[in-house]
Amino acid sequence: MSIVFVGIDLAKNVFAVHGVNEAGKPALVKPSVARAKLLELVASLAPCTIGLEACSGAHHWARQFTAHGHTVRLMAPKFVAPYRLSGKQGKNDAADAAAICEAVQRPNMRFVPIKNLSQQGQLGIHRVRQGFIEQRTATINRIRGLLAEFGVVLPLKAHTVRREATGFLEALPGWATTAVGAVLDALPPLAETNPRCAQTNAPIARRRGRAR
């Protein structure tokens, strides 16, 4: 019997693969497949349905496997978790691959759409911008926290913090001036990068009706 469903536990370097035949019996059990060998192994299989958890690198592998004629289904890890075996031996790479293989066969399973290269790039822009926003917010809060230790309480607005914190530098004692000054120096690059990402987002949003 040919393999009809395959579950792959993704990792950085070593992957676990679990495949079952038409009778639901394990026909391909490989708990340790090197990254360089994974695509070769999948390419050698007859077209089948491959299940992956929607984690880092999943969309890349989904595109690679689809190019070899397979049907790839991505699933949120929380939907795979109920199919993992319980007990001491239940949580390992091989068991995870078996759970993914089981989950992908469920008729009511909810799947994650596979992103193409363009969509993946756009998501990268959004993630980078969000990361810069979080870094800027954390940096501003760090400045406010440092100054609060010396009785200086600043409002939440970013431009107000930058302006007023600079004015208080000379009044701070010793090393406090160095500490606050160092954090203030980190703000301009973060403030400049966010608008550049926003400018990149603008044409993306205009091309997508749902973003208008």
mmCIF file of C-alpha atoms in Angstrom:
data_model
loop_
_atom_site.group_PDB
_atom_site.id
_atom_site.type_symbol
_atom_site.label_atom_id
_atom_site.label_comp_id
_atom_site.label_asym_id
_atom_site.label_seq_id
_atom_site.Cartn_x
_atom_site.Cartn_y
_atom_site.Cartn_z
ATOM 1 C CA MET A 1 0.000 0.000 0.000
ATOM 2 C CA SER A 2 1.206 3.501 -0.800
ATOM 3 C CA ILE A 3 1.658 6.247 1.756
ATOM 4 C CA VAL A 4 -1.321 8.610 1.805
ATOM 5 C CA PHE A 5 -0.711 10.817 4.850
ATOM 6 C CA VAL A 6 2.553 12.126 6.252
ATOM 7 C CA GLY A 7 3.216 14.199 9.355
ATOM 8 C CA ILE A 8 6.490 16.073 9.695
ATOM 9 C CA ASP A 9 7.727 17.645 12.911
ATOM 10 C CA LEU A 10 9.697 20.678 11.752
ATOM 11 C CA ALA A 11 12.924 21.767 13.391
ATOM 12 C CA LYS A 12 16.107 23.650 12.546
ATOM 13 C CA ASN A 13 18.381 20.730 11.768
ATOM 14 C CA VAL A 14 16.779 17.339 12.497
ATOM 15 C CA PHE A 15 13.201 16.461 11.497
ATOM 16 C CA ALA A 16 10.860 13.606 12.399
ATOM 17 C CA VAL A 17 8.677 12.022 9.711
ATOM 18 C CA HIS A 18 5.674 9.736 10.197
ATOM 19 C CA GLY A 19 3.635 8.344 7.303
ATOM 20 C CA VAL A 20 0.672 5.974 7.146
ATOM 21 C CA ASN A 21 -0.778 3.897 4.317
ATOM 22 C CA GLU A 22 -4.366 3.529 3.147
ATOM 23 C CA ALA A 23 -5.092 1.174 6.021
ATOM 24 C CA GLY A 24 -3.898 3.737 8.533
ATOM 25 C CA LYS A 25 -0.842 1.680 9.456
ATOM 26 C CA PRO A 26 2.604 3.278 9.887
ATOM 27 C CA ALA A 27 4.548 2.833 6.662
ATOM 28 C CA LEU A 28 7.215 5.501 7.045
ATOM 29 C CA VAL A 29 8.690 6.152 10.468
ATOM 30 C CA LYS A 30 11.868 8.193 10.515
ATOM 31 C CA PRO A 31 12.477 9.914 13.857
ATOM 32 C CA SER A 32 15.667 11.585 12.662
ATOM 33 C CA VAL A 33 16.031 13.112 9.197
ATOM 34 C CA ALA A 34 18.761 15.659 8.537
ATOM 35 C CA ARG A 35 17.690 18.974 7.076
ATOM 36 C CA ALA A 36 19.711 18.361 3.910
ATOM 37 C CA LYS A 37 17.907 15.040 3.372
ATOM 38 C CA LEU A 38 14.316 16.072 4.080
ATOM 39 C CA LEU A 39 13.401 17.426 0.655
ATOM 40 C CA GLU A 40 15.027 14.420 -1.026
ATOM 41 C CA LEU A 41 12.938 12.076 1.121
ATOM 42 C CA VAL A 42 9.682 13.921 0.428
ATOM 43 C CA ALA A 43 10.440 14.124 -3.305
ATOM 44 C CA SER A 44 10.839 10.345 -3.422
ATOM 45 C CA LEU A 45 7.278 9.793 -2.162
ATOM 46 C CA ALA A 46 4.258 9.427 -4.397
ATOM 47 C CA PRO A 47 1.908 12.441 -4.186
ATOM 48 C CA CYS A 48 0.220 12.413 -0.788
ATOM 49 C CA THR A 49 -1.111 14.742 1.898
ATOM 50 C CA ILE A 50 1.536 16.191 4.185
ATOM 51 C CA GLY A 51 0.700 17.807 7.498
ATOM 52 C CA LEU A 52 2.868 20.451 9.169
ATOM 53 C CA GLU A 53 2.461 22.623 12.216
ATOM 54 C CA ALA A 54 2.235 26.307 11.272
ATOM 55 C CA CYS A 55 5.502 27.326 12.893
ATOM 56 C CA SER A 56 8.723 29.018 11.807
ATOM 57 C CA GLY A 57 9.712 27.854 8.323
ATOM 58 C CA ALA A 58 6.457 25.982 7.710
ATOM 59 C CA HIS A 59 5.394 28.091 4.732
ATOM 60 C CA HIS A 60 8.803 27.613 3.099
ATOM 61 C CA TRP A 61 8.610 23.841 3.405
ATOM 62 C CA ALA A 62 4.986 23.852 2.280
ATOM 63 C CA ARG A 63 5.978 25.599 -0.947
ATOM 64 C CA GLN A 64 8.850 23.170 -1.464
ATOM 65 C CA PHE A 65 6.692 20.080 -0.929
ATOM 66 C CA THR A 66 3.869 21.438 -3.085
ATOM 67 C CA ALA A 67 6.341 21.856 -5.949
ATOM 68 C CA HIS A 68 6.891 18.078 -5.832
ATOM 69 C CA GLY A 69 3.191 17.336 -6.285
ATOM 70 C CA HIS A 70 2.133 16.904 -2.674
ATOM 71 C CA THR A 71 -0.900 18.409 -0.958
ATOM 72 C CA VAL A 72 0.338 20.308 2.093
ATOM 73 C CA ARG A 73 -1.832 21.254 5.045
ATOM 74 C CA LEU A 74 -0.686 23.628 7.784
ATOM 75 C CA MET A 75 -2.266 23.446 11.225
ATOM 76 C CA ALA A 76 -2.017 25.609 14.318
ATOM 77 C CA PRO A 77 -0.055 23.737 17.028
ATOM 78 C CA LYS A 78 -2.965 24.077 19.483
ATOM 79 C CA PHE A 79 -5.131 21.960 17.160
ATOM 80 C CA VAL A 80 -2.465 19.250 16.944
ATOM 81 C CA ALA A 81 -1.866 19.048 20.698
ATOM 82 C CA PRO A 82 -4.959 16.896 21.491
ATOM 83 C CA TYR A 83 -3.601 14.112 19.258
ATOM 84 C CA ARG A 84 -0.300 13.777 21.108
ATOM 85 C CA LEU A 85 0.065 10.694 23.243
ATOM 86 C CA SER A 86 0.024 11.175 27.009
ATOM 87 C CA GLY A 87 2.562 9.801 29.423
ATOM 88 C CA LYS A 88 6.334 10.043 29.729
ATOM 89 C CA GLN A 89 6.948 8.957 26.152
ATOM 90 C CA GLY A 90 4.267 11.202 24.707
ATOM 91 C CA LYS A 91 6.336 14.345 24.048
ATOM 92 C CA ASN A 92 9.174 13.796 21.617
ATOM 93 C CA ASP A 93 9.826 14.542 17.959
ATOM 94 C CA ALA A 94 8.669 11.144 16.709
ATOM 95 C CA ALA A 95 5.445 11.340 18.754
ATOM 96 C CA ASP A 96 4.873 14.884 17.503
ATOM 97 C CA ALA A 97 5.204 13.738 13.879
ATOM 98 C CA ALA A 98 2.702 10.935 14.540
ATOM 99 C CA ALA A 99 0.295 13.420 16.143
ATOM 100 C CA ILE A 100 0.575 15.744 13.140
ATOM 101 C CA CYS A 101 -0.076 12.821 10.818
ATOM 102 C CA GLU A 102 -3.174 11.916 12.813
ATOM 103 C CA ALA A 103 -4.441 15.493 13.024
ATOM 104 C CA VAL A 104 -4.168 16.174 9.290
ATOM 105 C CA GLN A 105 -6.589 13.320 8.613
ATOM 106 C CA ARG A 106 -9.378 14.783 10.748
ATOM 107 C CA PRO A 107 -12.307 15.907 8.551
ATOM 108 C CA ASN A 108 -13.092 18.959 10.675
ATOM 109 C CA MET A 109 -9.530 20.163 11.091
ATOM 110 C CA ARG A 110 -8.963 23.878 10.412
ATOM 111 C CA PHE A 111 -5.996 24.640 8.181
ATOM 112 C CA VAL A 112 -3.780 27.683 7.730
ATOM 113 C CA PRO A 113 -3.511 29.052 4.157
ATOM 114 C CA ILE A 114 -0.036 28.693 2.673
ATOM 115 C CA LYS A 115 1.648 32.007 1.915
ATOM 116 C CA ASN A 116 3.403 32.557 -1.397
ATOM 117 C CA LEU A 117 6.725 34.399 -1.619
ATOM 118 C CA SER A 118 5.088 37.801 -2.087
ATOM 119 C CA GLN A 119 2.774 37.326 0.892
ATOM 120 C CA GLN A 120 5.675 36.113 3.018
ATOM 121 C CA GLY A 121 7.659 39.229 2.143
ATOM 122 C CA GLN A 122 4.741 41.501 3.000
ATOM 123 C CA LEU A 123 4.326 39.772 6.341
ATOM 124 C CA GLY A 124 8.027 40.370 6.958
ATOM 125 C CA ILE A 125 7.501 44.108 6.498
ATOM 126 C CA HIS A 126 4.625 44.109 8.994
ATOM 127 C CA ARG A 127 6.629 42.113 11.544
ATOM 128 C CA VAL A 128 9.691 44.327 11.229
ATOM 129 C CA ARG A 129 7.614 47.489 11.676
ATOM 130 C CA GLN A 130 5.815 46.017 14.677
ATOM 131 C CA GLY A 131 9.167 45.033 16.150
ATOM 132 C CA PHE A 132 10.524 48.566 15.786
ATOM 133 C CA ILE A 133 7.378 49.990 17.388
ATOM 134 C CA GLU A 134 7.784 47.646 20.361
ATOM 135 C CA GLN A 135 11.476 48.525 20.685
ATOM 136 C CA ARG A 136 10.692 52.246 20.598
ATOM 137 C CA THR A 137 7.975 51.855 23.222
ATOM 138 C CA ALA A 138 10.289 49.796 25.451
ATOM 139 C CA THR A 139 13.077 52.360 25.065
ATOM 140 C CA ILE A 140 10.786 55.252 25.971
ATOM 141 C CA ASN A 141 9.482 53.369 29.001
ATOM 142 C CA ARG A 142 13.064 52.649 30.031
ATOM 143 C CA ILE A 143 13.831 56.384 29.940
ATOM 144 C CA ARG A 144 10.715 57.171 31.967
ATOM 145 C CA GLY A 145 11.626 54.465 34.478
ATOM 146 C CA LEU A 146 15.206 55.704 34.891
ATOM 147 C CA LEU A 147 14.100 59.301 35.396
ATOM 148 C CA ALA A 148 11.345 58.290 37.829
ATOM 149 C CA GLU A 149 14.062 56.985 40.171
ATOM 150 C CA PHE A 150 15.270 60.579 40.452
ATOM 151 C CA GLY A 151 11.843 62.103 40.943
ATOM 152 C CA VAL A 152 11.269 63.072 37.313
ATOM 153 C CA VAL A 153 7.910 61.820 36.022
ATOM 154 C CA LEU A 154 7.307 62.285 32.289
ATOM 155 C CA PRO A 155 4.094 61.861 30.251
ATOM 156 C CA LEU A 156 3.561 58.957 27.883
ATOM 157 C CA LYS A 157 3.919 60.794 24.574
ATOM 158 C CA ALA A 158 7.120 59.816 22.759
ATOM 159 C CA HIS A 159 8.104 63.265 21.456
ATOM 160 C CA THR A 160 7.481 64.803 24.886
ATOM 161 C CA VAL A 161 9.705 62.214 26.571
ATOM 162 C CA ARG A 162 12.527 62.850 24.106
ATOM 163 C CA ARG A 163 12.328 66.625 24.504
ATOM 164 C CA GLU A 164 11.946 66.806 28.275
ATOM 165 C CA ALA A 165 14.380 64.002 29.098
ATOM 166 C CA THR A 166 17.114 65.844 27.213
ATOM 167 C CA GLY A 167 16.414 68.939 29.293
ATOM 168 C CA PHE A 168 16.826 67.011 32.553
ATOM 169 C CA LEU A 169 20.166 65.410 31.628
ATOM 170 C CA GLU A 170 22.377 68.086 33.143
ATOM 171 C CA ALA A 171 20.464 67.999 36.418
ATOM 172 C CA LEU A 172 20.981 64.249 36.907
ATOM 173 C CA PRO A 173 23.761 63.012 39.209
ATOM 174 C CA GLY A 174 26.887 61.246 37.948
ATOM 175 C CA TRP A 175 26.291 57.984 36.123
ATOM 176 C CA ALA A 176 22.595 58.668 35.719
ATOM 177 C CA THR A 177 23.421 61.212 33.011
ATOM 178 C CA THR A 178 25.402 58.561 31.135
ATOM 179 C CA ALA A 179 22.669 55.953 31.497
ATOM 180 C CA VAL A 180 19.795 58.159 30.337
ATOM 181 C CA GLY A 181 21.924 59.709 27.598
ATOM 182 C CA ALA A 182 22.778 56.276 26.201
ATOM 183 C CA VAL A 183 19.116 55.317 26.015
ATOM 184 C CA LEU A 184 18.218 58.650 24.425
ATOM 185 C CA ASP A 185 20.847 58.055 21.732
ATOM 186 C CA ALA A 186 19.075 54.804 20.798
ATOM 187 C CA LEU A 187 15.768 56.548 20.087
ATOM 188 C CA PRO A 188 16.439 58.448 16.807
ATOM 189 C CA PRO A 189 17.253 55.349 14.699
ATOM 190 C CA LEU A 190 14.066 53.655 15.911
ATOM 191 C CA ALA A 191 12.016 56.782 15.235
ATOM 192 C CA GLU A 192 13.433 57.045 11.689
ATOM 193 C CA THR A 193 12.967 53.392 10.769
ATOM 194 C CA ASN A 194 9.270 53.222 11.608
ATOM 195 C CA PRO A 195 8.213 55.836 8.980
ATOM 196 C CA ARG A 196 10.267 54.017 6.336
ATOM 197 C CA CYS A 197 8.410 50.797 7.075
ATOM 198 C CA ALA A 198 5.120 52.698 7.024
ATOM 199 C CA GLN A 199 5.963 54.083 3.570
ATOM 200 C CA THR A 200 6.574 50.527 2.371
ATOM 201 C CA ASN A 201 3.271 49.382 3.867
ATOM 202 C CA ALA A 202 1.277 52.097 2.100
ATOM 203 C CA PRO A 203 1.492 50.702 -1.476
ATOM 204 C CA ILE A 204 0.860 47.195 -0.147
ATOM 205 C CA ALA A 205 -2.340 48.407 1.521
ATOM 206 C CA ARG A 206 -3.475 50.236 -1.630
ATOM 207 C CA ARG A 207 -3.168 47.046 -3.676
ATOM 208 C CA ARG A 208 -5.258 45.046 -1.220
ATOM 209 C CA GLY A 209 -8.936 45.904 -1.008
ATOM 210 C CA ARG A 210 -9.324 44.423 2.492
ATOM 211 C CA ALA A 211 -6.679 46.812 3.826
ATOM 212 C CA ARG A 212 -8.460 49.962 2.620
#
